[in-house]
């Protein structure tokens, strides 16, 4: 695309020089080495296609990383810090202030989402708005949790009040595919439960957090939120080996998660909150409604170019309908619109990861050598950062695409006659996030449900795999996750139940009553948050 073809509202008027990072409530200027940030969008110039430079961010060192961790650790102060002991209602007020400030940055963040990771304008808007909704839902869920905790329980001659308290200092890292929303699904509940945070943005999706630095600074006490930029392999290990990270929150790969956990000197003290790899299958039965199935499988496998952990990444199609399915699926793909992120109703956009096009081509070539072919016209065509979707069929267990999570617009398909075949795939898979079943035979669907429910954490009937609604549990088995994330579950993931108890004696009841009625304790309380 030529620069003049970019709509005025989406143009980047200047290269963003982010030379600030937040530690201990202050924005510090960075004078050292910077990392260039290039968009997956290529611009036509007189010398050919050139990747658009959109900005720079600091390549901090171990020194700054440890300063950020020390800031968070001191703010938590072994559970004695201001934020950890602040009342729930006051923490909610800080979070509400943050939401108000974040809303003023909507246009800026949406535009950076498009430019940094190639997400469409519509999906970038959805990601921002969904994140705001998620924060508001978290606030309401915390109110409900606090309401349920504001009573005293009596049992076996003991009176007690049980509440949830923070865990400590959280190292929070999100993924590039949802660099705002997925990151905030751990960062926000961690904060609102009274933990302090060191936050490292993903490699792709750094600059879009820049507009929020001042909002974080102005919304929370000093040291509660700290940011670290730089190469992960340089800034993360020293923080982990220090033993001062109490909770590791990561949305990413199981390989990275395993490596980081092993670096902590006291594993029994480290809590982990992980959203990891997935290879979600679709099982398409002989009596499936093909129009509905094709529509859901297109969304499931190719929304945001298939770059979602919840994407459908392998399709099992009953042999009796395979020819019709392949024909209809290919036709549906041909109708998808390719273009720039800001193009109206665009479906397929450039990929942000360096080397991703080459990797996907390797998977396709490997499958072709072992007997597969590309079914759809132009499938697998690449141009710089763009890859056109490829239907790969017939796939077998010797091909890399059978077991590797492709995280891109390549759709492996294989047939089955006996439902034991897709069941066996799920049982033997290293991953266990979700599965989609398409069909109408209630006997078969019921059998699949009972066979698969202990393999995955969510079974979708006649619909694509997905995370939402955010009130539903979002989890995974095997290498797909550790702990459950949803609005309410995340609050529990970043806290622990603690209680104050006493024998049911008049003298003890008098003490408790006086503490509560005169608001002498932040923990013991019967206040009701509206």
JSON list of C-alpha atoms in Angstrom, two decimals, residues 10 16 56 62 128 211 255 263 301 312 321 330 368 417 421 462 472 502 504 512:
[
{"chain": "A", "resi": 10, "resn": "UNK", "atom": "CA", "xyz": [-5.33, 5.81, 10.80]},
{"chain": "A", "resi": 16, "resn": "UNK", "atom": "CA", "xyz": [6.74, 6.93, 18.58]},
{"chain": "A", "resi": 56, "resn": "UNK", "atom": "CA", "xyz": [11.02, 2.45, 19.60]},
{"chain": "A", "resi": 62, "resn": "UNK", "atom": "CA", "xyz": [19.05, -6.49, 34.55]},
{"chain": "A", "resi": 128, "resn": "UNK", "atom": "CA", "xyz": [-10.30, -2.43, 23.85]},
{"chain": "A", "resi": 211, "resn": "UNK", "atom": "CA", "xyz": [-0.45, 5.71, 26.52]},
{"chain": "A", "resi": 255, "resn": "UNK", "atom": "CA", "xyz": [8.07, -24.20, 27.07]},
{"chain": "A", "resi": 263, "resn": "UNK", "atom": "CA", "xyz": [14.59, -20.61, 37.72]},
{"chain": "A", "resi": 301, "resn": "UNK", "atom": "CA", "xyz": [-9.81, -21.40, 12.44]},
{"chain": "A", "resi": 312, "resn": "UNK", "atom": "CA", "xyz": [-9.70, -24.55, 15.88]},
{"chain": "A", "resi": 321, "resn": "UNK", "atom": "CA", "xyz": [-19.13, -35.88, 3.99]},
{"chain": "A", "resi": 330, "resn": "UNK", "atom": "CA", "xyz": [-12.70, -23.85, 0.18]},
{"chain": "A", "resi": 368, "resn": "UNK", "atom": "CA", "xyz": [2.99, -32.35, 1.26]},
{"chain": "A", "resi": 417, "resn": "UNK", "atom": "CA", "xyz": [-15.15, -43.38, 10.35]},
{"chain": "A", "resi": 421, "resn": "UNK", "atom": "CA", "xyz": [-10.19, -41.83, 16.24]},
{"chain": "A", "resi": 462, "resn": "UNK", "atom": "CA", "xyz": [-22.14, -26.72, 17.13]},
{"chain": "A", "resi": 472, "resn": "UNK", "atom": "CA", "xyz": [-17.41, -18.76, 32.29]},
{"chain": "A", "resi": 502, "resn": "UNK", "atom": "CA", "xyz": [-12.14, -17.21, 68.27]},
{"chain": "A", "resi": 504, "resn": "UNK", "atom": "CA", "xyz": [-17.72, -18.51, 71.06]},
{"chain": "A", "resi": 512, "resn": "UNK", "atom": "CA", "xyz": [-15.02, -8.78, 67.90]}
]
